[in-house]
Amino acid sequence: MKRKEHLLIAFMIAAALLLIAPVASLAQSPLTKPVEFVCHAAAGGGSDIQARFIQSVIEKEKLCSQPVAVVNRAGGGGAIAFAYVAGKKGDPHIWLTATTSFMTTPLLGKSKYTYKDFTPVANLAFDDFLVTVRADAPWKTLKDLVEDAKKRPGQIKTGGTYAPGTDALIDHLFAKEAGIKFNYIPFKSGGQAMIALLGGNIDMFYPNPGEALAQMEAKKVRILGVTSDKRLEGAPNIATLKELGYNVSMQQLRSIAAPKDLSPASLKYLEEVFKKVANSATWKEKYIKENMLTWDYKTSAETQKLWEDNNTFCAKTMKDMGVIK
């Protein structure tokens, strides 16, 4: 056979493999219908922002073999969403946003489903919290706020999501460390709490940076501190609570869960999808950097350990708060 014929045959084989490869890749996917990506919180909050950004990355970069639609199933500190997803055992077409409420809601007895009733898929980031007041608030510094709270115990109204969700735990830890008392009011989402803050219905709020960015840029709020261990890269002028003399540090995990009893092939596929999301330039630049989060990709096994550690921490803090025995 002549050299030209050899080259022609090789070219034809290569072209055929290129045509077959996408089909083979799709055949390996366990997904056979559109995905319902369940957000456990109402629209406008950090979890909703995260879920919709993930959906946009997946769609833009074609990371999943089926379309993904975000559905908000808010209520009960996540209990409604948890019950819905827990009832879909073995189904890889149902995904769930998982934050610290994944631990606190069951600990409170508001959900019979604990983190053990789900499959950990991945952790994608850690989110911090900002001690936030209105721009026209009388407190210019965190010290001003603490001194006023000491004079008026229980009169300064603070807010956050759920009771007691992560915000409430921070509220307790900060108040205990500073020797003060707040009046904590829970909301269904960070978006609702921000509206309450701007409307004067609460005095202080603990939003994630992504929930507060628009108001920060519009100069409608003042940030008195951040709960991270070190200053945020995107806001180096905001001091940590530790720097300000209060030994309080807490981050919120941002994980993805799925129903229990996924097949090994399904879990492997979902892990790969979210690993690609976490490592994409769009995710790192447009979500992590612009929303001032901490990038953190963890595998299913690593996320399981993260959940266990967070559950232990939440249980200890909530016992100290007196909300559980």
PDB file of N, CA and C in Angstrom, residues 29-65:
ATOM      1  N   SER A  29     -22.555   9.002  30.470  1.00  0.00           N
ATOM      2  CA  SER A  29     -23.300   9.779  31.450  1.00  0.00           C
ATOM      3  C   SER A  29     -24.485   8.979  31.984  1.00  0.00           C
ATOM      4  N   PRO A  30     -24.687   8.994  33.310  1.00  0.00           N
ATOM      5  CA  PRO A  30     -25.828   8.284  33.888  1.00  0.00           C
ATOM      6  C   PRO A  30     -27.116   9.102  33.800  1.00  0.00           C
ATOM      7  N   LEU A  31     -27.010  10.338  33.324  1.00  0.00           N
ATOM      8  CA  LEU A  31     -28.168  11.218  33.272  1.00  0.00           C
ATOM      9  C   LEU A  31     -28.994  10.966  32.015  1.00  0.00           C
ATOM     10  N   THR A  32     -30.295  10.800  32.196  1.00  0.00           N
ATOM     11  CA  THR A  32     -31.185  10.501  31.075  1.00  0.00           C
ATOM     12  C   THR A  32     -32.302  11.531  30.911  1.00  0.00           C
ATOM     13  N   LYS A  33     -32.322  12.534  31.806  1.00  0.00           N
ATOM     14  CA  LYS A  33     -33.346  13.565  31.751  1.00  0.00           C
ATOM     15  C   LYS A  33     -32.798  14.843  32.386  1.00  0.00           C
ATOM     16  N   PRO A  34     -33.479  15.981  32.238  1.00  0.00           N
ATOM     17  CA  PRO A  34     -32.992  17.230  32.826  1.00  0.00           C
ATOM     18  C   PRO A  34     -32.797  17.134  34.343  1.00  0.00           C
ATOM     19  N   VAL A  35     -31.845  17.919  34.840  1.00  0.00           N
ATOM     20  CA  VAL A  35     -31.499  17.934  36.271  1.00  0.00           C
ATOM     21  C   VAL A  35     -32.288  19.030  36.988  1.00  0.00           C
ATOM     22  N   GLU A  36     -32.809  18.698  38.155  1.00  0.00           N
ATOM     23  CA  GLU A  36     -33.445  19.688  39.021  1.00  0.00           C
ATOM     24  C   GLU A  36     -32.454  20.048  40.125  1.00  0.00           C
ATOM     25  N   PHE A  37     -31.947  21.255  40.071  1.00  0.00           N
ATOM     26  CA  PHE A  37     -30.965  21.726  41.045  1.00  0.00           C
ATOM     27  C   PHE A  37     -31.730  22.484  42.128  1.00  0.00           C
ATOM     28  N   VAL A  38     -31.923  21.849  43.270  1.00  0.00           N
ATOM     29  CA  VAL A  38     -32.747  22.392  44.335  1.00  0.00           C
ATOM     30  C   VAL A  38     -31.941  23.349  45.210  1.00  0.00           C
ATOM     31  N   CYS A  39     -32.424  24.577  45.316  1.00  0.00           N
ATOM     32  CA  CYS A  39     -31.841  25.556  46.245  1.00  0.00           C
ATOM     33  C   CYS A  39     -32.721  25.569  47.487  1.00  0.00           C
ATOM     34  N   HIS A  40     -32.110  25.370  48.644  1.00  0.00           N
ATOM     35  CA  HIS A  40     -32.873  25.240  49.884  1.00  0.00           C
ATOM     36  C   HIS A  40     -33.331  26.587  50.456  1.00  0.00           C
ATOM     37  N   ALA A  41     -32.921  27.684  49.827  1.00  0.00           N
ATOM     38  CA  ALA A  41     -33.272  29.029  50.318  1.00  0.00           C
ATOM     39  C   ALA A  41     -34.015  29.809  49.242  1.00  0.00           C
ATOM     40  N   ALA A  42     -34.611  30.913  49.648  1.00  0.00           N
ATOM     41  CA  ALA A  42     -35.377  31.738  48.715  1.00  0.00           C
ATOM     42  C   ALA A  42     -34.454  32.501  47.775  1.00  0.00           C
ATOM     43  N   ALA A  43     -35.029  33.047  46.732  1.00  0.00           N
ATOM     44  CA  ALA A  43     -34.267  33.802  45.738  1.00  0.00           C
ATOM     45  C   ALA A  43     -33.611  35.033  46.362  1.00  0.00           C
ATOM     46  N   GLY A  44     -32.422  35.349  45.886  1.00  0.00           N
ATOM     47  CA  GLY A  44     -31.742  36.562  46.316  1.00  0.00           C
ATOM     48  C   GLY A  44     -30.625  36.375  47.316  1.00  0.00           C
ATOM     49  N   GLY A  45     -30.604  35.235  47.991  1.00  0.00           N
ATOM     50  CA  GLY A  45     -29.575  34.981  48.995  1.00  0.00           C
ATOM     51  C   GLY A  45     -28.337  34.322  48.402  1.00  0.00           C
ATOM     52  N   GLY A  46     -27.356  34.051  49.267  1.00  0.00           N
ATOM     53  CA  GLY A  46     -26.098  33.487  48.812  1.00  0.00           C
ATOM     54  C   GLY A  46     -26.221  32.138  48.143  1.00  0.00           C
ATOM     55  N   SER A  47     -27.091  31.270  48.668  1.00  0.00           N
ATOM     56  CA  SER A  47     -27.254  29.938  48.082  1.00  0.00           C
ATOM     57  C   SER A  47     -27.909  30.015  46.712  1.00  0.00           C
ATOM     58  N   ASP A  48     -28.861  30.919  46.562  1.00  0.00           N
ATOM     59  CA  ASP A  48     -29.524  31.112  45.274  1.00  0.00           C
ATOM     60  C   ASP A  48     -28.533  31.655  44.248  1.00  0.00           C
ATOM     61  N   ILE A  49     -27.719  32.617  44.658  1.00  0.00           N
ATOM     62  CA  ILE A  49     -26.695  33.183  43.772  1.00  0.00           C
ATOM     63  C   ILE A  49     -25.745  32.090  43.325  1.00  0.00           C
ATOM     64  N   GLN A  50     -25.323  31.246  44.271  1.00  0.00           N
ATOM     65  CA  GLN A  50     -24.391  30.167  43.968  1.00  0.00           C
ATOM     66  C   GLN A  50     -24.991  29.175  42.974  1.00  0.00           C
ATOM     67  N   ALA A  51     -26.202  28.723  43.249  1.00  0.00           N
ATOM     68  CA  ALA A  51     -26.837  27.713  42.404  1.00  0.00           C
ATOM     69  C   ALA A  51     -26.997  28.215  40.970  1.00  0.00           C
ATOM     70  N   ARG A  52     -27.436  29.440  40.826  1.00  0.00           N
ATOM     71  CA  ARG A  52     -27.667  29.983  39.487  1.00  0.00           C
ATOM     72  C   ARG A  52     -26.359  30.243  38.747  1.00  0.00           C
ATOM     73  N   PHE A  53     -25.311  30.559  39.486  1.00  0.00           N
ATOM     74  CA  PHE A  53     -24.021  30.745  38.827  1.00  0.00           C
ATOM     75  C   PHE A  53     -23.466  29.398  38.364  1.00  0.00           C
ATOM     76  N   ILE A  54     -23.617  28.376  39.211  1.00  0.00           N
ATOM     77  CA  ILE A  54     -23.175  27.036  38.818  1.00  0.00           C
ATOM     78  C   ILE A  54     -23.906  26.605  37.553  1.00  0.00           C
ATOM     79  N   GLN A  55     -25.213  26.817  37.534  1.00  0.00           N
ATOM     80  CA  GLN A  55     -26.014  26.447  36.360  1.00  0.00           C
ATOM     81  C   GLN A  55     -25.499  27.159  35.105  1.00  0.00           C
ATOM     82  N   SER A  56     -25.146  28.441  35.251  1.00  0.00           N
ATOM     83  CA  SER A  56     -24.673  29.200  34.091  1.00  0.00           C
ATOM     84  C   SER A  56     -23.322  28.696  33.603  1.00  0.00           C
ATOM     85  N   VAL A  57     -22.431  28.309  34.532  1.00  0.00           N
ATOM     86  CA  VAL A  57     -21.124  27.772  34.154  1.00  0.00           C
ATOM     87  C   VAL A  57     -21.292  26.442  33.428  1.00  0.00           C
ATOM     88  N   ILE A  58     -22.136  25.582  33.972  1.00  0.00           N
ATOM     89  CA  ILE A  58     -22.377  24.279  33.358  1.00  0.00           C
ATOM     90  C   ILE A  58     -22.927  24.437  31.949  1.00  0.00           C
ATOM     91  N   GLU A  59     -23.861  25.355  31.796  1.00  0.00           N
ATOM     92  CA  GLU A  59     -24.467  25.571  30.479  1.00  0.00           C
ATOM     93  C   GLU A  59     -23.465  26.183  29.503  1.00  0.00           C
ATOM     94  N   LYS A  60     -22.751  27.205  29.946  1.00  0.00           N
ATOM     95  CA  LYS A  60     -21.803  27.901  29.086  1.00  0.00           C
ATOM     96  C   LYS A  60     -20.674  26.986  28.616  1.00  0.00           C
ATOM     97  N   GLU A  61     -20.171  26.166  29.526  1.00  0.00           N
ATOM     98  CA  GLU A  61     -19.015  25.335  29.209  1.00  0.00           C
ATOM     99  C   GLU A  61     -19.392  23.892  28.867  1.00  0.00           C
ATOM    100  N   LYS A  62     -20.709  23.640  28.774  1.00  0.00           N
ATOM    101  CA  LYS A  62     -21.212  22.320  28.365  1.00  0.00           C
ATOM    102  C   LYS A  62     -20.593  21.195  29.207  1.00  0.00           C
ATOM    103  N   LEU A  63     -20.731  21.323  30.507  1.00  0.00           N
ATOM    104  CA  LEU A  63     -20.105  20.374  31.426  1.00  0.00           C
ATOM    105  C   LEU A  63     -21.005  19.204  31.796  1.00  0.00           C
ATOM    106  N   CYS A  64     -22.272  19.279  31.426  1.00  0.00           N
ATOM    107  CA  CYS A  64     -23.217  18.232  31.800  1.00  0.00           C
ATOM    108  C   CYS A  64     -23.980  17.771  30.563  1.00  0.00           C
ATOM    109  N   SER A  65     -24.311  16.486  30.529  1.00  0.00           N
ATOM    110  CA  SER A  65     -24.982  15.911  29.354  1.00  0.00           C
ATOM    111  C   SER A  65     -26.460  16.269  29.280  1.00  0.00           C
TER     112      SER A  65
END
